[in-house]
Coordinates of C-alpha atoms in Angstrom, one line a residue:
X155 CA 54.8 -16.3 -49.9
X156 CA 51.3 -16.8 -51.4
X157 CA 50.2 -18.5 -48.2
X158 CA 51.4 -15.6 -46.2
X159 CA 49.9 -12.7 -48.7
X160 CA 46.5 -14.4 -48.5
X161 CA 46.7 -14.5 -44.8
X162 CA 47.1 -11.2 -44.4
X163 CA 44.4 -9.9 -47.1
X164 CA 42.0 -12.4 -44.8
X165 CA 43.1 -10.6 -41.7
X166 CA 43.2 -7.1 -43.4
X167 CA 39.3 -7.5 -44.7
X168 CA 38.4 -9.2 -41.6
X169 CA 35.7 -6.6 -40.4
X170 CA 34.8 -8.8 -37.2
X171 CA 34.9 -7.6 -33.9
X172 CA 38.2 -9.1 -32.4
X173 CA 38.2 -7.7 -29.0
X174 CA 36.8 -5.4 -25.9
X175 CA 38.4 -1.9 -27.7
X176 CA 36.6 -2.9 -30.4
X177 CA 33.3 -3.0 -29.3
X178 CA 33.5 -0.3 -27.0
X179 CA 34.9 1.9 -29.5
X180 CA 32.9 1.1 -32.2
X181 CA 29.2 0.6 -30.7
X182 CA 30.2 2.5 -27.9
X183 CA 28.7 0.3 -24.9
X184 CA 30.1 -0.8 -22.2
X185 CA 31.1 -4.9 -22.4
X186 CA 29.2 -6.2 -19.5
X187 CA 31.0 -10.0 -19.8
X188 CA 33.7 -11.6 -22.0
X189 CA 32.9 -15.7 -22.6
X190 CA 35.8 -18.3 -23.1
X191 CA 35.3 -20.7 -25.9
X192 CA 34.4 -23.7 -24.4
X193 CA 33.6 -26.4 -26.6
X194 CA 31.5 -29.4 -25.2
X195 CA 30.3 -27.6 -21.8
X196 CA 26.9 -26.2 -22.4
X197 CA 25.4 -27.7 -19.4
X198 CA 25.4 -25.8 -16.2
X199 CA 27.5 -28.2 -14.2
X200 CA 30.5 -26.8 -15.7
X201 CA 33.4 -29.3 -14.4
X202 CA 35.9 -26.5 -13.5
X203 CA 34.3 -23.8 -10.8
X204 CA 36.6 -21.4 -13.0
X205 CA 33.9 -21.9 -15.9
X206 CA 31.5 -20.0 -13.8
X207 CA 33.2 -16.8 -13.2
X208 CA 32.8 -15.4 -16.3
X209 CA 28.7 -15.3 -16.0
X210 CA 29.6 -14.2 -12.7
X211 CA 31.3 -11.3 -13.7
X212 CA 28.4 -10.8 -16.2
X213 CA 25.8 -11.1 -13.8
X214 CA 27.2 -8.8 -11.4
X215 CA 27.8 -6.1 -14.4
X216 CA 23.8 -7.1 -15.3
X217 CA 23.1 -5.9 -11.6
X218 CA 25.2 -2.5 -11.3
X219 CA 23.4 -1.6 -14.9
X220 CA 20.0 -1.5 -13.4
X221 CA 18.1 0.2 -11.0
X222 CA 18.6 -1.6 -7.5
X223 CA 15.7 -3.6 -5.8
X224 CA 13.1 -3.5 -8.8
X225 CA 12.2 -6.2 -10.6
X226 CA 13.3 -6.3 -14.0
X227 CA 12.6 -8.0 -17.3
X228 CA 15.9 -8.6 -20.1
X229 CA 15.9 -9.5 -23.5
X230 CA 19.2 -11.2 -24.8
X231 CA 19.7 -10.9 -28.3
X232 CA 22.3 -11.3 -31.2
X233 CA 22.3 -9.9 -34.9
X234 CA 22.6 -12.8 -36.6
X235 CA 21.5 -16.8 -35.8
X236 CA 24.4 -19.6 -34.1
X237 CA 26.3 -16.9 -31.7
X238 CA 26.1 -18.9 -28.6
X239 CA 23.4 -16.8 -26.9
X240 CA 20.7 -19.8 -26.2
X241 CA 23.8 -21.4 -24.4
X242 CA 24.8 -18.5 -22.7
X243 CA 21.3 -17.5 -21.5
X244 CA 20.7 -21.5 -20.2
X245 CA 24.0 -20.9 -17.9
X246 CA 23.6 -17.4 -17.1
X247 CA 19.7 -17.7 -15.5
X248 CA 21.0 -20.6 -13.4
X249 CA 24.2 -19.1 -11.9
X250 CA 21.4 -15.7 -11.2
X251 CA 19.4 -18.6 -9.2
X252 CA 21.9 -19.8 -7.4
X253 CA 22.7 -16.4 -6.1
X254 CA 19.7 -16.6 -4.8
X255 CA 17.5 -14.1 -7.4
X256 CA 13.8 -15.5 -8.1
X257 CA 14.4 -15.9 -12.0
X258 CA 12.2 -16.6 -15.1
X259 CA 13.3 -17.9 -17.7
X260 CA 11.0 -17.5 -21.3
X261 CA 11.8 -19.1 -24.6
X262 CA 10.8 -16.2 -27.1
X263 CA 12.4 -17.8 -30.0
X264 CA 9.3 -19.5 -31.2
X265 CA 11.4 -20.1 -34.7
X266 CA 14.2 -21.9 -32.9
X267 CA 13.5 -23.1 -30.1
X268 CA 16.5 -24.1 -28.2
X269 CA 16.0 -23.8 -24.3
X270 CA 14.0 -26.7 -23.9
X271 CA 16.8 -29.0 -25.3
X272 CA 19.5 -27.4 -23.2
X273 CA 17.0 -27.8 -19.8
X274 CA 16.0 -31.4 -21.0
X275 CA 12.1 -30.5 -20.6
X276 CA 9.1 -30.2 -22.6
X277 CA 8.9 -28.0 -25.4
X278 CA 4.9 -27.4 -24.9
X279 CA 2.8 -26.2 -23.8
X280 CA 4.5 -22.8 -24.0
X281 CA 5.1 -19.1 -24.5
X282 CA 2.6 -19.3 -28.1
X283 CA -0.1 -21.1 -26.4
X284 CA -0.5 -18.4 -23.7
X285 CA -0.7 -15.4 -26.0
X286 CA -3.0 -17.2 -27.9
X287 CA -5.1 -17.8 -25.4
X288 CA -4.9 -21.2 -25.1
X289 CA -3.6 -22.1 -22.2
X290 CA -3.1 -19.7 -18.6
X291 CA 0.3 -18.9 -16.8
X292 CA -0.1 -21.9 -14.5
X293 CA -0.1 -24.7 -16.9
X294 CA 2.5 -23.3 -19.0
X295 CA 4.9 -22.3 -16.2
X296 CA 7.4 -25.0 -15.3
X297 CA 8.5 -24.3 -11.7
X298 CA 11.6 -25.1 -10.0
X299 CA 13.5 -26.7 -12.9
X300 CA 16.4 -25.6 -11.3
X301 CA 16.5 -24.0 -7.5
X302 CA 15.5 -20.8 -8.0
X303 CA 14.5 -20.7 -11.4
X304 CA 11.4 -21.9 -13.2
X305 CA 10.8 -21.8 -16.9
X306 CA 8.6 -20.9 -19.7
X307 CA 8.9 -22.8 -23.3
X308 CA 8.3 -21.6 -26.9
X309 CA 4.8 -24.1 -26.6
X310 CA 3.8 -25.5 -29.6
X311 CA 1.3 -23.4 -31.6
X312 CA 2.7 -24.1 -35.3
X313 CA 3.6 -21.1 -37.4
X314 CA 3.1 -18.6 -34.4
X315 CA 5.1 -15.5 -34.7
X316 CA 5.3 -12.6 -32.2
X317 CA 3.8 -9.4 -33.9
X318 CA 2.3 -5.7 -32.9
X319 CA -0.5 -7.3 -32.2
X320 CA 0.8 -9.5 -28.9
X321 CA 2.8 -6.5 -27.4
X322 CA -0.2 -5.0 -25.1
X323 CA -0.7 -9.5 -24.1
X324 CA 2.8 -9.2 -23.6
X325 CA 3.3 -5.8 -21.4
X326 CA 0.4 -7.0 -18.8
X327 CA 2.4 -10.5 -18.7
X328 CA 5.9 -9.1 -17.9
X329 CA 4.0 -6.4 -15.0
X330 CA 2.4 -9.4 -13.3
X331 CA 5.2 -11.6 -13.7
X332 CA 7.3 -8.8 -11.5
X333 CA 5.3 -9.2 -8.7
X334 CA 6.7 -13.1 -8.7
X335 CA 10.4 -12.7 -10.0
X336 CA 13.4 -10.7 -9.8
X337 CA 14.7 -10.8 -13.3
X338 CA 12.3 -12.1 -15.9
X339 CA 15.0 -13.1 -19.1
X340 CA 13.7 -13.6 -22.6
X341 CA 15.8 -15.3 -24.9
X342 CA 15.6 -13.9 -28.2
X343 CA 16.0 -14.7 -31.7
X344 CA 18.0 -13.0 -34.3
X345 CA 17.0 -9.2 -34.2
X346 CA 18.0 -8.6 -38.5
X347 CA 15.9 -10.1 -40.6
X348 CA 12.9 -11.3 -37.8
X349 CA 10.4 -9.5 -36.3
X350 CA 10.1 -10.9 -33.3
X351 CA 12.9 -9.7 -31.7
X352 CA 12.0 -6.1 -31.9
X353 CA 8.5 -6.9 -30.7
X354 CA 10.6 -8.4 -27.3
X355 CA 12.7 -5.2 -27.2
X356 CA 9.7 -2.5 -27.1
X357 CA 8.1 -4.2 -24.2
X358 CA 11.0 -5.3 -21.6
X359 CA 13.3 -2.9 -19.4
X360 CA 16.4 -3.6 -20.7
X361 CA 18.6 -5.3 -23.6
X362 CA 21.8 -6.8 -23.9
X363 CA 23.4 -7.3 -27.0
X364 CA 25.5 -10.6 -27.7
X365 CA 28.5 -11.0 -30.6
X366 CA 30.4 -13.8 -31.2
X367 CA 34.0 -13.5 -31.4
X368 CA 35.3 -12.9 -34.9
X369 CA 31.6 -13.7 -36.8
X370 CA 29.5 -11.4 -38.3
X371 CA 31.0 -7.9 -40.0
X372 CA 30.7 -5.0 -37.4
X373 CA 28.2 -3.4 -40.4
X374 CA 26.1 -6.1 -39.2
X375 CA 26.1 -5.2 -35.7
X376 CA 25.9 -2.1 -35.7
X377 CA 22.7 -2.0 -37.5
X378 CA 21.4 -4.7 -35.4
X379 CA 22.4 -2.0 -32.3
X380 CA 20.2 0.9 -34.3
X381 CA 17.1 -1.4 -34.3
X382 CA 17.2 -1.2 -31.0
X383 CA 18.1 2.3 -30.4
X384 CA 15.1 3.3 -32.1
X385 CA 12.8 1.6 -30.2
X386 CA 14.2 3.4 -27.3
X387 CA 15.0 0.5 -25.5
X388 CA 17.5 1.1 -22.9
X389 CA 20.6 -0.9 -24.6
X390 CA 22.9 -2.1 -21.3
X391 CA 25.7 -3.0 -23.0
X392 CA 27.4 -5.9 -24.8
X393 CA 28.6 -9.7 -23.9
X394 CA 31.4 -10.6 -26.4
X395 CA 31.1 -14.6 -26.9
X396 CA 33.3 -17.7 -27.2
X397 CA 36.4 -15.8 -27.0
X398 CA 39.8 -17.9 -27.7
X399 CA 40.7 -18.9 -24.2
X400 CA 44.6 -17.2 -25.3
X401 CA 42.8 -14.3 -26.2

């Protein structure tokens, strides 16, 4: 009896967002792709073809959410660190290449770098060093690490943060970048509690917001959704993350 009253006091304060309804009711924005849980598969070459159709789905969702033929540059972002979006971003960009979209790919999250590790290439020199001035596009851009795709790290100026005074740098980067690519995708770190990610926000077309199943309290979300609203950043709509495959 104890075991099954503290069960349901867990499941009664659980504040999480459990499900589709929930988002959409709560944040109201449309969920643009639902991801299994997959433990152990966070490369691209997914074993089962099935594993793919979920950032399919998301990818077509992406496309019908924005204007048709332009060139457009995405932030992803979470509210809160370790919900799967690094992972999610390194599969999504490569499934949009293999479609056959010209994609870049830009490791914002110059706290946590993860995209580097998931790609198996160099963290530097990077995203830090060519906002600094330190480096030019060329030597920072890694081409074709994937067919279709090429790649921009974190770089490895130490301490570097992105702040108000990089977002002119980082407008004229993203308009001559759109002359090359078709979708220019930042990966983001967490939007509560760092600066950064609103910096990213104010200067791309478009954001997508990702939650991890049954995580952080919806309170938490839904502020990190206001951050973005007032920067008037068009916010495209919601992937919900490593959902229970029964689900």
């Amino acid at each position: 009896m104890l075991g099954v009253g503290v069960a349901v006091l867990m499941e009664y304060f659980d504040t999480s967002f459990r499900n589709v309804a929930d988002v959409e009711t709560r944040l109201k924005l449309p969920v643009l792709g639902v991801i299994p849980f997959d433990p152990g598969h966070e490369d691209h070459d997914h074993p089962d073809p099935a594993g793919h159709e979920p950032f399919r789905v998301l990818h077509t969702n992406l496309n019908l959410a924005l204007k048709p033929g332009q060139p457009s540059a995405l932030v992803l972002f979470s509210a809160g660190p370790g919900e799967g979006k690094s992972t999610t971003i390194h599969r999504l960009t490569r499934l949009m290449a293999g479609a056959g979209e010209k994609v870049l790919l830009i490791d914002s999250d110059l706290r946590r770098p993860t995209q580097h590790r998931l790609g198996q290439r160099p963290k530097e020199p990077g995203l830090s060093d060519l906002l600094l001035g330190d480096r030019n596009l060329d030597e920072v851009l890694q081409r074709g690490v994937a067919p279709g795709l090429d790649f921009i790290a974190s770089g490895g100026a130490s301490g570097f943060t992105l702040s108000l005074l990089y977002v002119n740098r980082l407008r004229e980067l993203i308009a001559g970048l759109k002359g090359r690519y078709d979708k220019i995708i930042f990966d983001s770190p967490p939007i509560i509690g760092v600066s950064d990610a609103s910096v990213l926000a104010s200067v791309v077309d478009g954001a997508v917001l990702l939650i991890q199943h049954r995580r952080n309290p919806q309170s938490m979300v839904v502020r990190a959704q206001q951050i973005v609203e007032a920067i008037k950043t068009p916010l495209l709509g919601v992937v919900l993350n490593q959902v229970p495959t029964g689900s």
